[in-house]
Coordinates of N, CA, C and O in Angstrom, one line a residue:
M1 N -13.2 -10.0 -9.5 CA -11.9 -9.4 -9.7 C -11.4 -8.9 -8.3 O -12.2 -8.4 -7.5
Q2 N -10.2 -9.2 -8.0 CA -9.6 -8.7 -6.8 C -9.1 -7.3 -6.9 O -8.8 -6.8 -8.0
Q3 N -9.1 -6.6 -5.8 CA -8.6 -5.2 -5.7 C -7.3 -5.2 -4.9 O -7.2 -5.8 -3.8
L4 N -6.4 -4.4 -5.3 CA -5.2 -4.1 -4.6 C -5.0 -2.6 -4.4 O -5.0 -1.9 -5.4
F5 N -4.9 -2.2 -3.2 CA -4.7 -0.8 -2.8 C -3.2 -0.7 -2.4 O -2.8 -1.3 -1.4
I6 N -2.4 0.1 -3.1 CA -1.0 0.3 -2.7 C -1.0 1.7 -2.1 O -1.3 2.7 -2.8
M7 N -0.5 1.8 -0.9 CA -0.4 3.1 -0.2 C 1.0 3.4 0.2 O 1.7 2.5 0.7
R8 N 1.4 4.6 0.0 CA 2.6 5.1 0.6 C 2.4 5.6 2.0 O 1.3 6.1 2.3
H9 N 3.4 5.4 2.9 CA 3.2 5.9 4.3 C 3.0 7.4 4.3 O 3.4 8.1 3.4
G10 N 2.6 7.9 5.5 CA 2.4 9.3 5.7 C 3.8 10.0 5.8 O 4.8 9.4 5.9
E11 N 3.7 11.3 5.8 CA 4.9 12.1 5.9 C 5.7 11.7 7.1 O 5.2 11.6 8.2
A12 N 7.0 11.6 6.9 CA 7.9 11.1 8.0 C 8.9 12.1 8.4 O 9.3 13.0 7.5
L13 N 9.4 12.0 9.6 CA 10.5 12.9 10.1 C 11.8 12.3 9.7 O 11.9 11.1 9.3
F14 N 12.9 13.1 9.7 CA 14.2 12.6 9.5 C 14.9 12.5 10.9 O 15.8 13.2 11.1
D15 N 14.3 11.7 11.8 CA 14.7 11.7 13.2 C 15.5 10.5 13.6 O 15.8 10.4 14.8
A16 N 15.7 9.6 12.7 CA 16.4 8.3 13.1 C 16.9 7.6 11.8 O 16.6 8.1 10.7
P17 N 17.6 6.5 12.0 CA 18.0 5.7 10.8 C 16.7 5.3 10.0 O 15.7 5.2 10.6
D18 N 16.9 5.1 8.7 CA 15.7 4.9 7.9 C 14.6 3.9 8.4 O 13.5 4.3 8.4
P19 N 15.0 2.7 8.8 CA 14.0 1.8 9.3 C 13.2 2.3 10.5 O 12.1 1.9 10.7
Q20 N 13.8 3.2 11.3 CA 13.1 3.7 12.5 C 12.5 5.1 12.4 O 12.0 5.6 13.4
R21 N 12.5 5.7 11.2 CA 11.9 7.0 11.1 C 10.4 7.0 11.4 O 9.7 6.0 11.0
S22 N 9.9 8.0 12.1 CA 8.5 8.0 12.5 C 7.7 9.0 11.7 O 8.3 9.9 11.1
L23 N 6.4 8.9 11.8 CA 5.6 9.9 11.1 C 5.6 11.3 11.8 O 5.7 11.3 13.1
S24 N 5.5 12.3 11.0 CA 5.3 13.7 11.6 C 3.9 13.8 12.0 O 3.0 13.0 11.7
E25 N 3.6 15.0 12.6 CA 2.2 15.3 13.0 C 1.3 15.2 11.7 O 0.2 14.7 11.7
R26 N 1.8 15.9 10.7 CA 1.1 15.9 9.4 C 0.9 14.4 8.8 O -0.1 14.1 8.3
G27 N 2.0 13.6 9.0 CA 1.9 12.2 8.5 C 0.8 11.5 9.2 O 0.1 10.6 8.6
H28 N 0.6 11.7 10.5 CA -0.5 11.1 11.3 C -1.8 11.5 10.8 O -2.7 10.7 10.6
R29 N -2.0 12.8 10.5 CA -3.2 13.3 9.9 C -3.5 12.7 8.5 O -4.6 12.3 8.2
Q30 N -2.5 12.6 7.7 CA -2.6 12.1 6.4 C -3.1 10.6 6.5 O -4.0 10.2 5.7
A31 N -2.4 9.8 7.3 CA -2.7 8.4 7.4 C -4.1 8.2 7.9 O -4.9 7.3 7.4
A32 N -4.6 9.0 8.9 CA -5.9 8.9 9.4 C -7.0 9.2 8.3 O -8.0 8.5 8.1
E33 N -6.7 10.3 7.5 CA -7.6 10.7 6.4 C -7.7 9.6 5.3 O -8.8 9.3 4.9
T34 N -6.6 9.1 4.9 CA -6.6 8.1 3.8 C -7.2 6.8 4.3 O -8.0 6.2 3.6
S35 N -7.0 6.5 5.6 CA -7.7 5.3 6.1 C -9.2 5.4 6.1 O -9.9 4.4 5.9
Q36 N -9.7 6.6 6.3 CA -11.2 6.7 6.2 C -11.7 6.5 4.8 O -12.7 5.9 4.6
W37 N -10.9 7.0 3.8 CA -11.3 6.8 2.4 C -11.2 5.3 2.1 O -12.2 4.7 1.5
L38 N -10.2 4.6 2.6 CA -10.1 3.1 2.4 C -11.3 2.4 3.1 O -11.8 1.4 2.5
A39 N -11.7 2.8 4.2 CA -12.8 2.2 4.9 C -14.1 2.3 4.1 O -14.9 1.3 4.1
E40 N -14.3 3.4 3.5 CA -15.5 3.6 2.6 C -15.4 2.6 1.4 O -16.4 2.0 1.0
K41 N -14.2 2.6 0.8 CA -14.0 1.7 -0.4 C -14.2 0.2 -0.1 O -14.6 -0.5 -0.9
A42 N -13.7 -0.2 1.1 CA -13.6 -1.6 1.4 C -14.8 -2.1 2.3 O -14.7 -3.2 2.8
A43 N -15.8 -1.2 2.5 CA -16.9 -1.6 3.4 C -17.5 -2.9 3.0 O -17.8 -3.1 1.9
G44 N -17.6 -3.8 4.0 CA -18.2 -5.1 3.7 C -17.4 -6.1 3.0 O -17.9 -7.2 2.6
R45 N -16.1 -5.8 2.8 CA -15.3 -6.7 2.0 C -14.3 -7.4 3.0 O -14.0 -7.0 4.1
D46 N -13.8 -8.6 2.5 CA -12.8 -9.3 3.3 C -11.5 -8.7 2.8 O -11.1 -8.7 1.7
V47 N -10.7 -8.1 3.8 CA -9.5 -7.3 3.5 C -8.3 -7.9 4.3 O -8.5 -8.3 5.4
R48 N -7.2 -7.9 3.6 CA -5.9 -8.2 4.2 C -5.0 -7.0 4.1 O -4.9 -6.5 3.0
L49 N -4.4 -6.7 5.2 CA -3.5 -5.5 5.3 C -2.1 -6.0 5.5 O -1.7 -6.6 6.5
L50 N -1.2 -5.6 4.5 CA 0.2 -6.0 4.6 C 1.0 -4.7 4.7 O 0.6 -3.7 4.0
A51 N 2.1 -4.7 5.4 CA 2.8 -3.4 5.6 C 4.3 -3.8 5.8 O 4.7 -4.8 6.3
S52 N 5.1 -2.8 5.3 CA 6.5 -2.8 5.6 C 6.8 -2.8 7.1 O 6.0 -2.2 7.8
P53 N 7.8 -3.5 7.6 CA 8.1 -3.4 9.0 C 8.7 -2.1 9.5 O 8.9 -1.9 10.7
F54 N 9.1 -1.2 8.6 CA 9.7 0.1 9.0 C 8.6 0.9 9.8 O 7.4 0.9 9.5
T55 N 9.1 1.6 10.8 CA 8.3 2.3 11.7 C 7.2 3.2 11.1 O 6.0 3.1 11.4
R56 N 7.6 4.0 10.1 CA 6.6 4.9 9.5 C 5.5 4.2 8.8 O 4.3 4.6 8.8
A57 N 5.8 3.1 8.2 CA 4.8 2.3 7.5 C 3.9 1.6 8.5 O 2.7 1.5 8.3
Q58 N 4.5 1.1 9.6 CA 3.7 0.5 10.7 C 2.7 1.5 11.3 O 1.6 1.2 11.6
Q59 N 3.2 2.7 11.5 CA 2.4 3.7 12.1 C 1.2 4.0 11.2 O 0.1 4.2 11.6
T60 N 1.5 4.1 9.9 CA 0.5 4.4 8.9 C -0.5 3.2 8.8 O -1.7 3.4 8.9
A61 N 0.0 2.0 8.8 CA -0.9 0.8 8.8 C -1.7 0.7 10.0 O -2.9 0.2 9.9
H62 N -1.3 1.2 11.1 CA -2.1 1.2 12.3 C -3.4 1.9 12.1 O -4.5 1.5 12.5
Y63 N -3.4 3.1 11.5 CA -4.6 3.8 11.2 C -5.5 3.0 10.2 O -6.7 3.0 10.4
V64 N -4.9 2.4 9.2 CA -5.7 1.6 8.3 C -6.3 0.4 9.0 O -7.5 0.1 8.8
A65 N -5.5 -0.3 9.8 CA -6.0 -1.4 10.6 C -7.3 -1.0 11.4 O -8.2 -1.8 11.5
Q66 N -7.2 0.1 12.1 CA -8.3 0.6 12.9 C -9.5 0.9 12.1 O -10.6 0.5 12.4
A67 N -9.3 1.5 11.0 CA -10.4 1.9 10.1 C -11.1 0.7 9.4 O -12.3 0.7 9.2
L68 N -10.3 -0.3 9.1 CA -10.8 -1.5 8.5 C -11.1 -2.7 9.4 O -11.7 -3.7 9.0
N69 N -10.8 -2.5 10.7 CA -10.9 -3.5 11.7 C -10.3 -4.8 11.3 O -10.9 -5.9 11.3
V70 N -9.0 -4.7 10.9 CA -8.2 -5.9 10.5 C -6.8 -5.8 11.2 O -6.5 -4.8 11.8
S71 N -6.1 -6.8 11.2 CA -4.7 -6.8 11.8 C -3.7 -6.5 10.7 O -4.0 -6.7 9.5
I72 N -2.5 -6.1 11.1 CA -1.4 -5.8 10.2 C -0.5 -7.0 10.1 O -0.1 -7.6 11.1
E73 N -0.3 -7.4 8.8 CA 0.7 -8.5 8.5 C 2.0 -7.8 8.0 O 2.0 -7.3 6.9
S74 N 3.0 -7.8 8.8 CA 4.3 -7.2 8.4 C 5.0 -8.1 7.4 O 5.0 -9.4 7.6
Q75 N 5.5 -7.5 6.4 CA 6.2 -8.3 5.3 C 7.5 -7.6 5.0 O 7.6 -6.4 4.6
L76 N 8.6 -8.3 5.2 CA 9.9 -7.8 4.8 C 10.1 -7.4 3.4 O 10.9 -6.6 3.0
W77 N 9.3 -8.1 2.5 CA 9.4 -7.8 1.1 C 8.7 -6.5 0.7 O 8.6 -6.1 -0.5
L78 N 8.2 -5.7 1.6 CA 7.6 -4.4 1.3 C 8.5 -3.2 1.8 O 8.0 -2.1 1.9
T79 N 9.7 -3.5 2.0 CA 10.7 -2.4 2.3 C 11.1 -1.6 1.1 O 10.9 -2.1 0.0
P80 N 11.6 -0.4 1.2 CA 11.8 0.5 0.1 C 12.7 0.0 -1.1 O 12.4 0.2 -2.2
D81 N 13.7 -0.8 -0.8 CA 14.6 -1.2 -1.8 C 14.4 -2.7 -2.3 O 15.3 -3.2 -3.1
T82 N 13.3 -3.3 -2.0 CA 13.0 -4.6 -2.5 C 12.7 -4.6 -4.0 O 12.0 -3.8 -4.4
P83 N 13.4 -5.5 -4.7 CA 13.1 -5.6 -6.2 C 11.6 -6.0 -6.4 O 11.1 -6.8 -5.6
V84 N 11.0 -5.5 -7.4 CA 9.6 -5.8 -7.8 C 9.4 -7.3 -7.9 O 8.4 -7.8 -7.4
A85 N 10.3 -8.0 -8.5 CA 10.2 -9.5 -8.7 C 10.1 -10.2 -7.3 O 9.3 -11.1 -7.1
A86 N 10.8 -9.7 -6.3 CA 10.8 -10.3 -5.0 C 9.4 -10.0 -4.3 O 8.9 -10.8 -3.6
V87 N 8.9 -8.8 -4.5 CA 7.6 -8.4 -4.0 C 6.5 -9.3 -4.6 O 5.7 -9.9 -3.9
M88 N 6.6 -9.5 -5.9 CA 5.5 -10.3 -6.6 C 5.6 -11.8 -6.1 O 4.6 -12.4 -6.0
A89 N 6.9 -12.3 -5.9 CA 7.0 -13.7 -5.4 C 6.5 -13.8 -4.0 O 5.8 -14.8 -3.7
G90 N 6.7 -12.8 -3.2 CA 6.2 -12.8 -1.8 C 4.7 -12.8 -1.8 O 4.0 -13.5 -1.0
W91 N 4.1 -12.0 -2.7 CA 2.7 -11.9 -2.7 C 2.0 -13.1 -3.3 O 1.0 -13.6 -2.8
D92 N 2.7 -13.7 -4.3 CA 2.1 -14.9 -4.9 C 1.9 -16.0 -3.8 O 0.9 -16.7 -3.8
A93 N 2.9 -16.1 -2.9 CA 2.8 -17.1 -1.9 C 1.6 -16.8 -1.0 O 1.0 -17.8 -0.5
L94 N 1.4 -15.6 -0.7 CA 0.2 -15.3 0.2 C -1.1 -15.3 -0.6 O -2.1 -15.8 -0.1
W95 N -1.1 -14.8 -1.8 CA -2.3 -14.8 -2.6 C -2.9 -16.1 -2.9 O -4.1 -16.3 -2.9
M96 N -2.0 -17.1 -3.0 CA -2.5 -18.5 -3.3 C -3.2 -19.1 -2.1 O -4.0 -20.0 -2.3
T97 N -3.0 -18.6 -0.9 CA -3.6 -19.1 0.3 C -4.5 -18.0 0.9 O -4.7 -18.0 2.1
A98 N -5.1 -17.2 0.1 CA -5.8 -16.0 0.6 C -7.1 -16.2 1.3 O -7.6 -15.4 2.0
D99 N -7.7 -17.4 1.2 CA -8.9 -17.7 1.8 C -10.0 -16.7 1.5 O -10.7 -16.2 2.4
G100 N -10.1 -16.3 0.3 CA -11.3 -15.5 -0.1 C -11.1 -14.0 0.1 O -12.0 -13.2 -0.1
A101 N -9.9 -13.5 0.4 CA -9.7 -12.1 0.5 C -10.0 -11.4 -0.8 O -9.4 -11.8 -1.8
Q102 N -10.9 -10.4 -0.8 CA -11.2 -9.7 -2.0 C -10.4 -8.4 -2.2 O -10.1 -8.0 -3.3
Y103 N -10.0 -7.8 -1.1 CA -9.3 -6.6 -1.1 C -8.0 -6.7 -0.4 O -8.0 -7.3 0.7
W104 N -6.9 -6.2 -0.9 CA -5.6 -6.3 -0.3 C -5.2 -4.8 -0.2 O -5.3 -4.0 -1.1
V105 N -4.6 -4.5 0.9 CA -4.0 -3.1 1.1 C -2.6 -3.3 1.5 O -2.3 -4.1 2.4
W106 N -1.7 -2.7 0.8 CA -0.2 -2.7 1.1 C 0.2 -1.3 1.5 O -0.1 -0.3 0.8
V107 N 0.9 -1.2 2.6 CA 1.5 0.1 3.0 C 3.0 -0.1 2.9 O 3.6 -0.9 3.5
S108 N 3.6 0.8 2.1 CA 5.0 0.7 1.8 C 5.7 2.1 1.5 O 5.2 3.0 2.1
H109 N 6.7 2.1 0.7 CA 7.5 3.3 0.6 C 7.8 3.6 -0.9 O 7.7 2.7 -1.8
M110 N 8.1 4.8 -1.2 CA 8.8 5.2 -2.5 C 10.2 4.7 -2.3 O 10.8 4.8 -1.2
P111 N 10.9 4.2 -3.3 CA 10.4 4.1 -4.7 C 9.6 2.9 -5.0 O 9.0 2.8 -6.1
L112 N 9.5 1.9 -4.1 CA 8.9 0.7 -4.3 C 7.4 0.8 -4.8 O 7.0 0.2 -5.8
V113 N 6.6 1.6 -4.1 CA 5.2 1.8 -4.6 C 5.1 2.3 -6.0 O 4.2 1.8 -6.7
G114 N 6.0 3.2 -6.4 CA 6.0 3.7 -7.7 C 6.4 2.6 -8.8 O 5.8 2.5 -9.8
Y115 N 7.4 1.8 -8.4 CA 7.8 0.7 -9.3 C 6.7 -0.3 -9.5 O 6.4 -0.8 -10.6
L116 N 6.0 -0.6 -8.4 CA 4.9 -1.6 -8.4 C 3.8 -1.1 -9.3 O 3.2 -1.9 -10.1
G117 N 3.4 0.1 -9.2 CA 2.3 0.7 -10.0 C 2.6 0.6 -11.5 O 1.8 0.1 -12.3
R118 N 3.8 0.9 -11.8 CA 4.3 0.9 -13.2 C 4.3 -0.6 -13.7 O 3.9 -0.9 -14.8
Y119 N 4.8 -1.5 -12.9 CA 4.9 -2.9 -13.3 C 3.5 -3.5 -13.5 O 3.3 -4.2 -14.5
L120 N 2.6 -3.2 -12.6 CA 1.3 -3.8 -12.7 C 0.5 -3.3 -13.8 O -0.3 -4.1 -14.5
T121 N 0.6 -2.0 -14.1 CA -0.2 -1.5 -15.2 C 0.4 -1.5 -16.6 O -0.3 -1.6 -17.6
E122 N 1.7 -1.3 -16.6 CA 2.4 -1.2 -17.9 C 3.3 -2.4 -18.2 O 3.8 -2.5 -19.3
G123 N 3.6 -3.2 -17.2 CA 4.5 -4.3 -17.4 C 5.9 -4.0 -17.5 O 6.8 -4.8 -17.9
K124 N 6.3 -2.7 -17.1 CA 7.6 -2.3 -17.2 C 8.4 -2.5 -15.8 O 7.8 -2.2 -14.8
G125 N 9.6 -3.0 -16.0 CA 10.4 -3.2 -14.8 C 11.2 -2.0 -14.4 O 12.0 -2.0 -13.4
V126 N 11.1 -0.9 -15.2 CA 11.9 0.3 -14.9 C 10.9 1.5 -14.9 O 9.8 1.4 -15.4
G127 N 11.3 2.6 -14.3 CA 10.5 3.7 -14.2 C 9.6 3.6 -13.0 O 9.4 2.6 -12.4
S128 N 9.0 4.8 -12.6 CA 8.3 4.8 -11.4 C 7.1 5.8 -11.5 O 7.3 6.9 -12.1
D129 N 6.0 5.4 -11.0 CA 4.9 6.4 -10.8 C 5.2 7.1 -9.5 O 5.7 6.6 -8.5
A130 N 4.8 8.4 -9.4 CA 5.0 9.2 -8.2 C 3.8 9.0 -7.3 O 2.6 9.0 -7.7
F131 N 4.0 8.8 -6.0 CA 3.0 8.7 -5.0 C 3.3 9.8 -4.0 O 4.5 9.9 -3.4
A132 N 2.4 10.6 -3.6 CA 2.5 11.6 -2.5 C 2.5 10.8 -1.2 O 2.0 9.7 -1.2
T133 N 2.9 11.5 -0.1 CA 2.8 10.8 1.2 C 1.3 10.5 1.5 O 0.4 11.3 1.3
A134 N 1.1 9.3 2.0 CA -0.2 8.7 2.3 C -1.2 8.6 1.1 O -2.4 8.4 1.3
E135 N -0.7 8.7 -0.1 CA -1.5 8.5 -1.3 C -1.7 7.0 -1.4 O -0.8 6.2 -1.2
V136 N -2.9 6.7 -1.9 CA -3.2 5.3 -2.2 C -3.8 5.2 -3.6 O -4.5 6.0 -4.1
V137 N -3.4 4.1 -4.3 CA -4.0 3.8 -5.6 C -4.6 2.4 -5.6 O -4.1 1.5 -5.1
Q138 N -5.8 2.4 -6.2 CA -6.5 1.1 -6.3 C -6.3 0.5 -7.6 O -6.6 1.1 -8.7
Y139 N -5.9 -0.7 -7.6 CA -5.7 -1.5 -8.9 C -6.6 -2.7 -8.9 O -7.0 -3.2 -7.9
E140 N -7.0 -3.0 -10.1 CA -7.9 -4.2 -10.3 C -7.3 -5.1 -11.4 O -6.8 -4.6 -12.4
A141 N -7.5 -6.4 -11.2 CA -7.0 -7.3 -12.2 C -7.6 -8.7 -12.0 O -8.0 -9.0 -10.9
D142 N -7.6 -9.5 -13.0 CA -8.0 -10.9 -12.9 C -6.8 -11.7 -12.6 O -6.9 -12.7 -11.9
V143 N -5.7 -11.3 -13.1 CA -4.4 -11.9 -13.0 C -3.4 -10.9 -12.5 O -3.3 -9.9 -13.1
W144 N -2.6 -11.2 -11.4 CA -1.6 -10.2 -10.9 C -0.3 -10.6 -11.6 O 0.5 -11.3 -11.1
A145 N -0.1 -9.9 -12.7 CA 1.2 -10.1 -13.5 C 1.5 -8.8 -14.2 O 0.7 -7.9 -14.2
A146 N 2.7 -8.8 -14.8 CA 3.1 -7.6 -15.4 C 2.1 -7.1 -16.5 O 1.8 -7.8 -17.4
G147 N 1.7 -5.8 -16.3 CA 0.8 -5.2 -17.3 C -0.6 -5.7 -17.3 O -1.4 -5.3 -18.2
C148 N -1.0 -6.5 -16.4 CA -2.4 -7.0 -16.4 C -3.4 -6.3 -15.5 O -4.6 -6.6 -15.5
A149 N -3.0 -5.3 -14.8 CA -3.9 -4.5 -13.9 C -4.2 -3.2 -14.5 O -3.5 -2.7 -15.4
Y150 N -5.2 -2.6 -14.0 CA -5.5 -1.2 -14.4 C -5.9 -0.4 -13.1 O -6.3 -0.9 -12.1
T151 N -5.6 0.9 -13.2 CA -5.9 1.8 -12.1 C -7.4 2.1 -12.1 O -8.0 2.5 -13.0
R152 N -8.0 1.8 -10.9 CA -9.4 2.0 -10.8 C -9.7 3.4 -10.1 O -10.7 4.1 -10.4
S153 N -8.9 3.7 -9.1 CA -9.1 5.0 -8.4 C -7.8 5.4 -7.7 O -6.9 4.6 -7.6
R154 N -7.8 6.6 -7.2 CA -6.6 7.2 -6.6 C -7.1 8.2 -5.5 O -8.0 8.9 -5.8
Y155 N -6.4 8.2 -4.4 CA -6.8 9.1 -3.3 C -5.5 9.8 -2.7 O -4.6 9.0 -2.3
R156 N -5.5 11.1 -2.7 CA -4.4 11.8 -2.1 C -5.0 12.7 -0.9 O -5.9 13.4 -1.2
P157 N -4.5 12.5 0.3 CA -5.1 13.2 1.4 C -4.9 14.8 1.3 O -3.9 15.2 0.7
Q158 N -5.8 15.5 1.8 CA -5.8 17.0 1.8 C -5.0 17.5 2.9 O -4.6 18.7 2.9
S159 N -4.8 16.7 4.0 CA -4.0 17.2 5.1 C -2.6 17.6 4.8 O -1.9 17.1 4.0

């Protein structure tokens, strides 16, 4: 079974237009803390890290990349307002050529991360699960389709 970890970026400042907003000091601490949890969960696994190209997601993904010793793959389909169907289509294209990746980590934004969680576990295209900043949820499935995954674990940083 493959594992998918969906993570919301760390706390961000309101210092620039949305795509350029950066992490706050607390956001950096949160990202570092959650990254250590991810490193423990993914130890010894083949991991691919995908992230929104927005600054705060890239900054968060940087911590994850260091902790997991992987590179960041920026994906335009992980931005906040992308429809779930477009995300799943983007992922299908990558997943089919995964070359054995067992664990996937996505770093993105609310409301998208909440919509994805609801879609994967309940098959609903509406409604959203709440994610705190730098929170990550681990999903497991044999097939990545609507309602076919279940939540295996969840981590919210204490920072």
